[in-house]
PDB file of C-alpha atoms in Angstrom:
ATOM      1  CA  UNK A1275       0.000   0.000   0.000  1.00 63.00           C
ATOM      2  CA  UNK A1276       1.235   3.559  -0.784  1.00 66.00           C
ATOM      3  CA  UNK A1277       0.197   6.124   1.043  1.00 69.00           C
ATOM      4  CA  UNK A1278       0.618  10.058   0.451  1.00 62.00           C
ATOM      5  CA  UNK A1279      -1.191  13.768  -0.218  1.00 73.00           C
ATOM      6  CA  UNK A1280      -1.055  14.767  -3.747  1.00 77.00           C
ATOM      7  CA  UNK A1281       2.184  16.326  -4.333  1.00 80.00           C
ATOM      8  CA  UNK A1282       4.009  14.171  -1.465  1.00 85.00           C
ATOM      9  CA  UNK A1283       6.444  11.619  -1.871  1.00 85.00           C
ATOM     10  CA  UNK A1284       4.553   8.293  -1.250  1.00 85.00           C
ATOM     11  CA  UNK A1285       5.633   5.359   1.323  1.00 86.00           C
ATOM     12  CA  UNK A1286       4.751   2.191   0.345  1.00 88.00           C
ATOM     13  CA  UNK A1287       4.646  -1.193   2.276  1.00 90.00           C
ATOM     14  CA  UNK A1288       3.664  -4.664   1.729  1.00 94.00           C
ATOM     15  CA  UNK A1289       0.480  -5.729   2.574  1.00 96.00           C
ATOM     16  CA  UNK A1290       0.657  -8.847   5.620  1.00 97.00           C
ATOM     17  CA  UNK A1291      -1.810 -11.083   5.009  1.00 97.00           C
ATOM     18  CA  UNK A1292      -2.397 -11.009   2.063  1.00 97.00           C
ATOM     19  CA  UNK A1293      -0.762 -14.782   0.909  1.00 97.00           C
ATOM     20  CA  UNK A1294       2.324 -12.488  -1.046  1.00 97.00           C
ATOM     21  CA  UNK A1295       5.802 -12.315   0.816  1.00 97.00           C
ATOM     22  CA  UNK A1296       7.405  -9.143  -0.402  1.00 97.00           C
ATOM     23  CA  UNK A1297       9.451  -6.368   0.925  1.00 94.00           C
ATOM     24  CA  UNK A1298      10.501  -6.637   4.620  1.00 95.00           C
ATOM     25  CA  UNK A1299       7.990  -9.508   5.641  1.00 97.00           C
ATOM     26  CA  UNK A1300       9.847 -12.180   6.559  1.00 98.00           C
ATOM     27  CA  UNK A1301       6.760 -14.643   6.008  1.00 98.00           C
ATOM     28  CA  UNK A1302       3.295 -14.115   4.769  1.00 98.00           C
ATOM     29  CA  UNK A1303       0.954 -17.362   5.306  1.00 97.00           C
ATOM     30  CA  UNK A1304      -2.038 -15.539   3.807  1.00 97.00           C
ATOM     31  CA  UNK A1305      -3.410 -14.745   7.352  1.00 97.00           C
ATOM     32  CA  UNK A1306      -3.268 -12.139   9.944  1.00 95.00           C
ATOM     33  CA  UNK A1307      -4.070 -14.729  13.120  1.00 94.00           C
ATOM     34  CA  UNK A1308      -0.948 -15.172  15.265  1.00 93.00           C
ATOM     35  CA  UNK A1309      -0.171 -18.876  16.949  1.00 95.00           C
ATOM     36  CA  UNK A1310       0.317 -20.130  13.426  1.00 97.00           C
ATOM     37  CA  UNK A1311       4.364 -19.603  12.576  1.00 97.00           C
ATOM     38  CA  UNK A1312       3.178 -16.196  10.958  1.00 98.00           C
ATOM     39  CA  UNK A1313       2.343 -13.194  13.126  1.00 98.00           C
ATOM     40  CA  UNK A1314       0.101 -10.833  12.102  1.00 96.00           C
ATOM     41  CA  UNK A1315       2.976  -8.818  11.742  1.00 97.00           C
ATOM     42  CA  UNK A1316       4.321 -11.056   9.308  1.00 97.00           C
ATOM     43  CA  UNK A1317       7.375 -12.080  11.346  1.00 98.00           C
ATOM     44  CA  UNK A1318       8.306 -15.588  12.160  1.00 98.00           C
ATOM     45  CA  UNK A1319       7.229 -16.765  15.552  1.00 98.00           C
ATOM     46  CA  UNK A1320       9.324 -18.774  18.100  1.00 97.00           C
ATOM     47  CA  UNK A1321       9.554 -21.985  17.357  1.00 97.00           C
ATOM     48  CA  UNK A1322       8.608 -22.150  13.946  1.00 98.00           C
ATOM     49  CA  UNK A1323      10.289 -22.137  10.619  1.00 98.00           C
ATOM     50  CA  UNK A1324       8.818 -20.600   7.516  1.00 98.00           C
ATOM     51  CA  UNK A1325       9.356 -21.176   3.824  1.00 97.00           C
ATOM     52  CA  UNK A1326       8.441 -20.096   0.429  1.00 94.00           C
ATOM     53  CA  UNK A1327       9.565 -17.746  -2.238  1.00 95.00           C
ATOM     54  CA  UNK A1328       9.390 -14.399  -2.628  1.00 95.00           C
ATOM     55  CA  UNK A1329       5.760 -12.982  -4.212  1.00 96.00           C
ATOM     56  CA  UNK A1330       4.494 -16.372  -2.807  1.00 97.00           C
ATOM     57  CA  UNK A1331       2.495 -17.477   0.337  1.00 97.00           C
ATOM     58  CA  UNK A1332       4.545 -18.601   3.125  1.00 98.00           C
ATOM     59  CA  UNK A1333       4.896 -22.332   4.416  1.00 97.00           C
ATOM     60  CA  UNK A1334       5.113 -22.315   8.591  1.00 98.00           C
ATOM     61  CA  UNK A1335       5.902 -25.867  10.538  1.00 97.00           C
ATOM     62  CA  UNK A1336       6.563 -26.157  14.056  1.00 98.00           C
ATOM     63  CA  UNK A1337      10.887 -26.962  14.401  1.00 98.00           C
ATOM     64  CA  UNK A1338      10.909 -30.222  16.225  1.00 98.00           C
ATOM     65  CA  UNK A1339      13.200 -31.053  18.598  1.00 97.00           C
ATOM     66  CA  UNK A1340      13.555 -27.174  20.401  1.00 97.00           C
ATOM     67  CA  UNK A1341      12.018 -27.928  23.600  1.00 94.00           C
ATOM     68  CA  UNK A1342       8.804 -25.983  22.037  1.00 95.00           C
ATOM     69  CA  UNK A1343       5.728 -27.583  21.971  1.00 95.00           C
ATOM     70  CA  UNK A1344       3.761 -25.086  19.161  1.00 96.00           C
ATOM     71  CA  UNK A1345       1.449 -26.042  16.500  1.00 95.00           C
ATOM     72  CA  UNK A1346       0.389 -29.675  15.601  1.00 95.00           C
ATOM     73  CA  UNK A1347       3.304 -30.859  17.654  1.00 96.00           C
ATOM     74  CA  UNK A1348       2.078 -33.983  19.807  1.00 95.00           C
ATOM     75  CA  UNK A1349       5.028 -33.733  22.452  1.00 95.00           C
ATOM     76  CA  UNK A1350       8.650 -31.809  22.083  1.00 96.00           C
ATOM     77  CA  UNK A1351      11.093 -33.237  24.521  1.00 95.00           C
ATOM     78  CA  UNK A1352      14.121 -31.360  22.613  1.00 96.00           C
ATOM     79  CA  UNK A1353      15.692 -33.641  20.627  1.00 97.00           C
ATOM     80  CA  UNK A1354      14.515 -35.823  17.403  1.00 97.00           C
ATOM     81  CA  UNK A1355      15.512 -39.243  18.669  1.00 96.00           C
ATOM     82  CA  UNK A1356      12.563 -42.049  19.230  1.00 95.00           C
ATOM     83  CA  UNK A1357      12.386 -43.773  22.358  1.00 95.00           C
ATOM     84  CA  UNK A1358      12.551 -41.423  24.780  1.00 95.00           C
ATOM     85  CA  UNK A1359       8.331 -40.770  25.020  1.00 95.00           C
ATOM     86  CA  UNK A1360       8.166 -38.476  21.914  1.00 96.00           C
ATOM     87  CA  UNK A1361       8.029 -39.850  18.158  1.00 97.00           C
ATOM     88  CA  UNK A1362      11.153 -38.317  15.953  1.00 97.00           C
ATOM     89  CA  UNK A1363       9.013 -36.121  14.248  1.00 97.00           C
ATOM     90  CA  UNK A1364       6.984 -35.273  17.506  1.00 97.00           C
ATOM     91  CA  UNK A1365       4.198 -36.486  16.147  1.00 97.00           C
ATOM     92  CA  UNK A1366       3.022 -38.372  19.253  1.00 96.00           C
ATOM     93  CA  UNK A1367       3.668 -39.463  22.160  1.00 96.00           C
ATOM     94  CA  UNK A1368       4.905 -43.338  22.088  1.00 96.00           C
ATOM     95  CA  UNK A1369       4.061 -46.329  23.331  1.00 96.00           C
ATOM     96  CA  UNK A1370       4.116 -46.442  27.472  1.00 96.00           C
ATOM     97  CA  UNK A1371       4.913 -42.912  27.775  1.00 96.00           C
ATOM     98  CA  UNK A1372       3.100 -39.711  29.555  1.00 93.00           C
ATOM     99  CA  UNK A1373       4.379 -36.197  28.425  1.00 86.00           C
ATOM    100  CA  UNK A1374       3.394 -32.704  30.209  1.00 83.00           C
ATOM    101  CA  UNK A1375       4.237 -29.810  28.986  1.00 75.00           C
ATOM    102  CA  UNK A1376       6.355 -27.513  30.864  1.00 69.00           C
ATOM    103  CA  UNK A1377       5.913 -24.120  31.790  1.00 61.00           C
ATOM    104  CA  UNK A1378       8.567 -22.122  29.659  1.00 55.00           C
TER     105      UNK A1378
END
């Protein structure tokens, strides 16, 4: 958006939300809800990881194995090993284990 009077110089930023990365967003998912990897600000939250190319809408996936559990993340004990209670991927929770989540 570009906005000026008549006869000004105009400013012009991108427009978040809109499903377009461009100029200084560093993500655009096509939303302006936060708690999704993409903050209505357009700026990667914690724990997340965004992708996509520029003019294009934004990818966001929680990063496994941070200690973070965001997102569709099942469990997140901090590492991407199985057998320890939380799948790889942290996907779920295996087989005989309990996980809480943590207070950060």
């Amino acid at each position: 958006t570009c906005n000026a009077p008549a006869g000004a110089r105009s400013t012009c930023s991108a427009v978040c939300g809109d499903g377009k990365r461009l100029g200084a967003e560093a993500c655009d998912d096509g939303n302006v809800a936060g708690g999704d990897g993409c903050s209505a600000s357009c700026s990667i939250e914690t724990a997340w990881t965004c992708s996509g190319t520029e003019g294009d809408r934004s990818t966001c996936k929680p990063i496994c194995g941070d200690s973070m559990r965001v997102g569709s993340e099942a469990c997140d004990d901090g590492n991407t090993k199985s057998g320890d209670g939380c799948a790889a991927d942290c996907s779920a929770t295996e087989d005989g284990f309990s996980c809480t989540t943590q207070p950060g």
